[in-house]
Short mmCIF file of C-alpha atoms in Angstrom, two decimals:
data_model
loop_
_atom_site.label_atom_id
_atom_site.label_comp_id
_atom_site.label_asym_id
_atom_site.label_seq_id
_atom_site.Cartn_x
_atom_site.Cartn_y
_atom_site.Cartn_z
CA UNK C 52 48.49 -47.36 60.59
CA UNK C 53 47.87 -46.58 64.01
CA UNK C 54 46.44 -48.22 67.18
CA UNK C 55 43.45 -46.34 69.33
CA UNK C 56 40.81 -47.83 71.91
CA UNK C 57 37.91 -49.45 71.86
CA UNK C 58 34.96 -48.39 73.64
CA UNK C 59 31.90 -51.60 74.17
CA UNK C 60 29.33 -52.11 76.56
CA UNK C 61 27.71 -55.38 77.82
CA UNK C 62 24.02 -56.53 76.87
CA UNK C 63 24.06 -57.91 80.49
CA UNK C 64 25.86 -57.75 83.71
CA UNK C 65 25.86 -61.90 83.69
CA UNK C 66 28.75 -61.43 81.48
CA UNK C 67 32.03 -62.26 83.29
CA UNK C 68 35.31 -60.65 81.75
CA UNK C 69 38.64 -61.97 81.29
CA UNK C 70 39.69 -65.04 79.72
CA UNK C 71 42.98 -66.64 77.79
CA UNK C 72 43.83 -68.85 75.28
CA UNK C 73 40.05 -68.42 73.24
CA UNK C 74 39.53 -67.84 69.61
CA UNK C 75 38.49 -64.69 68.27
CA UNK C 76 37.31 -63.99 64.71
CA UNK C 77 35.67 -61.56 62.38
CA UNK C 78 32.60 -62.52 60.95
CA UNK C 79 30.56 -60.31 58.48
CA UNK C 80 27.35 -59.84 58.94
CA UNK C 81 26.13 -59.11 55.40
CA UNK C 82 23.63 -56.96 56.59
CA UNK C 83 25.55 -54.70 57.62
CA UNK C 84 25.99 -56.22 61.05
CA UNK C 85 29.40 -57.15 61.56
CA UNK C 86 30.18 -59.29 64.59
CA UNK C 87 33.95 -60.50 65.95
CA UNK C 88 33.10 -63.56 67.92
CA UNK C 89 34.76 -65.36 70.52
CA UNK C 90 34.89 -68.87 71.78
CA UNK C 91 36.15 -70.92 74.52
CA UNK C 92 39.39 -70.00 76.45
CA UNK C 93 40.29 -70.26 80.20
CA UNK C 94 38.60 -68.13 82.59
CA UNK C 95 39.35 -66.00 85.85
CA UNK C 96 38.29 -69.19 87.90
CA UNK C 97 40.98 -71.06 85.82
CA UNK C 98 38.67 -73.10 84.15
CA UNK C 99 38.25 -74.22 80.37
CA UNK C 100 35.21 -72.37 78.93
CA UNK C 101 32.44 -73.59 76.03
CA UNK C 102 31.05 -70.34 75.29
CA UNK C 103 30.09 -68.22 72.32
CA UNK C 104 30.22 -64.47 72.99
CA UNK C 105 29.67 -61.80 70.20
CA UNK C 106 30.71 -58.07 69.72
CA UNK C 107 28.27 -56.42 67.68
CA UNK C 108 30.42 -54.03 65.97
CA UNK C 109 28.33 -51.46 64.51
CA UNK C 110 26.83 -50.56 67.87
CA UNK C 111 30.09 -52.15 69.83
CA UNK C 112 27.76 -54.16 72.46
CA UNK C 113 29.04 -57.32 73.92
CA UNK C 114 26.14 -60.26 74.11
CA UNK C 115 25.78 -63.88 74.57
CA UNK C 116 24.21 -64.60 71.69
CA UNK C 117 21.62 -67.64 72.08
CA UNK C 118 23.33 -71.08 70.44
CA UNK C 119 20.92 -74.03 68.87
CA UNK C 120 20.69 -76.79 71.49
CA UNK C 121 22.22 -79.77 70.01
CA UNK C 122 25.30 -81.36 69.82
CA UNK C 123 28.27 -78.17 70.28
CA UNK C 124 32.34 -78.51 71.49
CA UNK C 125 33.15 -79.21 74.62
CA UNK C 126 34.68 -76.70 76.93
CA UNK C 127 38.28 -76.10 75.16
CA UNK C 128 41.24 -73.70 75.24
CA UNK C 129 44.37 -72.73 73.22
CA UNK C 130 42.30 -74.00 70.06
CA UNK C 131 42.33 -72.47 66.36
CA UNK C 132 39.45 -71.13 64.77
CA UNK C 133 38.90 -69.26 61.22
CA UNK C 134 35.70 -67.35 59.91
CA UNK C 135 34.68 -68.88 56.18
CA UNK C 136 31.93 -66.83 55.02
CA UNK C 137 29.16 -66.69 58.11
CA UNK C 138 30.45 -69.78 59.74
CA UNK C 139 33.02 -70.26 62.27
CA UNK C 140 35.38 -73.03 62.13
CA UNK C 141 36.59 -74.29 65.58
CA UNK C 142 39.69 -77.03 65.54
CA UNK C 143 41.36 -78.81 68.33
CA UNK C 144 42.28 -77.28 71.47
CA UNK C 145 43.11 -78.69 74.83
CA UNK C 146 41.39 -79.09 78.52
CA UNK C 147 43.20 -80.05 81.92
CA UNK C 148 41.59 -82.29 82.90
CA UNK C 149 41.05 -84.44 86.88
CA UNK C 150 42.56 -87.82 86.83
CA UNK C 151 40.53 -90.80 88.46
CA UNK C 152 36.66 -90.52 89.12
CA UNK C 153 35.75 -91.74 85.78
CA UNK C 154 33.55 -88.85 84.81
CA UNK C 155 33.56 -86.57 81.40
CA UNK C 156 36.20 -84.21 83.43
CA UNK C 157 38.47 -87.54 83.71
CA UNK C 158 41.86 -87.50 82.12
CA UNK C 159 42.85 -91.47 81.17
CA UNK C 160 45.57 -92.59 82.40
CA UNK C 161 45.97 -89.57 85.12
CA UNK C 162 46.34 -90.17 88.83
CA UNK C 163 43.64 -89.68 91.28
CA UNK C 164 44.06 -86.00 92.38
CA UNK C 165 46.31 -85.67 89.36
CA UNK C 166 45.46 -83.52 86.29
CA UNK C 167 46.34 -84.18 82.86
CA UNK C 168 46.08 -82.57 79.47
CA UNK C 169 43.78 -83.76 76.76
CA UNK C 170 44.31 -83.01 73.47
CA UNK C 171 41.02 -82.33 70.53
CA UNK C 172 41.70 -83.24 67.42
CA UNK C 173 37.92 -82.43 65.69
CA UNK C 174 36.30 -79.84 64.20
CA UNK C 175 33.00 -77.84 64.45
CA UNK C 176 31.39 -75.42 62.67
CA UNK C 177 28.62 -72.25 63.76
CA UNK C 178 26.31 -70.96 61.14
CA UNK C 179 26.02 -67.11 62.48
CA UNK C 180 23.27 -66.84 59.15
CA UNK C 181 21.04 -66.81 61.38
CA UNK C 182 21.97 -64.12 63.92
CA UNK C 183 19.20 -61.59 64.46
CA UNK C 184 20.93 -58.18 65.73
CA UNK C 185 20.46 -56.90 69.01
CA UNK C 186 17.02 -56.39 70.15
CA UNK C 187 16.04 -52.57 70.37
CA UNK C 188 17.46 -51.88 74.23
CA UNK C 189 20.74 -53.12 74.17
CA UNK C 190 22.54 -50.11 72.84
CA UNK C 191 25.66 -48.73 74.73
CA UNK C 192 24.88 -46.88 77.47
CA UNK C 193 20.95 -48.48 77.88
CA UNK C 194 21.93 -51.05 80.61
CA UNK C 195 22.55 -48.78 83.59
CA UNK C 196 25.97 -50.13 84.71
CA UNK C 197 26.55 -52.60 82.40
CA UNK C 198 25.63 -50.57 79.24
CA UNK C 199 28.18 -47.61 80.32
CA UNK C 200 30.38 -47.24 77.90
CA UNK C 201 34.20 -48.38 78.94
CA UNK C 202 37.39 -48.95 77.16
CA UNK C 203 37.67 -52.35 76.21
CA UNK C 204 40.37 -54.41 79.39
CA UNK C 205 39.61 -58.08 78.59
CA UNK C 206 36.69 -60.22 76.14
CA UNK C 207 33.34 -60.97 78.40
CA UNK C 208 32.23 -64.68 78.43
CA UNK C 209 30.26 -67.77 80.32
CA UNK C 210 26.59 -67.46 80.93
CA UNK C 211 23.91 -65.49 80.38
CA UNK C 212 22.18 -66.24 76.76
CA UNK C 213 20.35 -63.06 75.37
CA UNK C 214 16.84 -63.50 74.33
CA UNK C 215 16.01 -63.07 70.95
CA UNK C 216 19.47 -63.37 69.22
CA UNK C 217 20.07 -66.71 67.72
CA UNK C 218 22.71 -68.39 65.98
CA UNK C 219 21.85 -71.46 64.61
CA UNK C 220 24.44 -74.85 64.28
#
């Protein structure tokens, strides 16, 4: 057994790079088109993220794959989450959250100016059946700076969905 790099490139320059405290798991692709996706985590602004991110491993390209609109977990860090087949499992997790103000971000029982943790303690699922693989284009190495190819320093994440590729929920 032995460790060596990885080498990815990004579908798009809209994806930002480090992050802590996501989930990361293997999901097979069944076609042949293996993916390790990520969710969530805190990012360089040090802020709790909601995204979905997928590595494409056969051609080891990093994209925001397009997620169903619907209902989907908030914004959540330090969480578990397990691959069962082509679905991802996503449980618990935690936010810091603002106290006062009364809004979604709003920790009960927190002080104005104040933030406070707040626990999850649900589950979600994503059905990645219904990922379609990278549209021709988004090979390594196609994408001018982005698609250069680059040893792999932190997971990419928040914004940017690519058209095309959709997971469904």
């Amino acid at each position: 057994m032995a460790w060596s790099p990885c080498f990815t490139s990004l579908a798009s320059d809209a994806l930002a790079l480090p992050r802590f405290g996501h989930s990361a798991v293997a999901v097979p692709g069944g076609d042949g088109y293996d993916l390790f996706v990520v969710f969530g985590g805190i990012g360089a602004a040090q802020t709790a993220l909601g995204d979905v991110l997928a590595l494409q491993v056969d051609s080891g390209t990093w994209f925001a794959p397009g997620v169903a609109p619907g209902a989907a977990p908030g914004a959540r860090a330090f969480h578990a989450s397990a691959a069962l087949g082509r679905r991802v499992l996503v449980f618990g997790g935690h936010i810091l959250a603002s106290g006062g103000g009364g809004g979604p971000d709003a920790a009960q029982g927190a002080a104005p100016g104040r933030r406070r943790r707040c626990f999850f303690n649900d589950v979600w699922q994503l059905d990645t059946s219904e990922h379609v693989r990278c549209a021709a284009g988004v090979a390594a190495g196609q994408h001018g700076e982005a698609g250069r190819r680059r040893r792999a320093r932190g997971l990419g994440g928040g914004g940017g969905g690519k058209p095309g590729v959709t997971l469904g929920v």
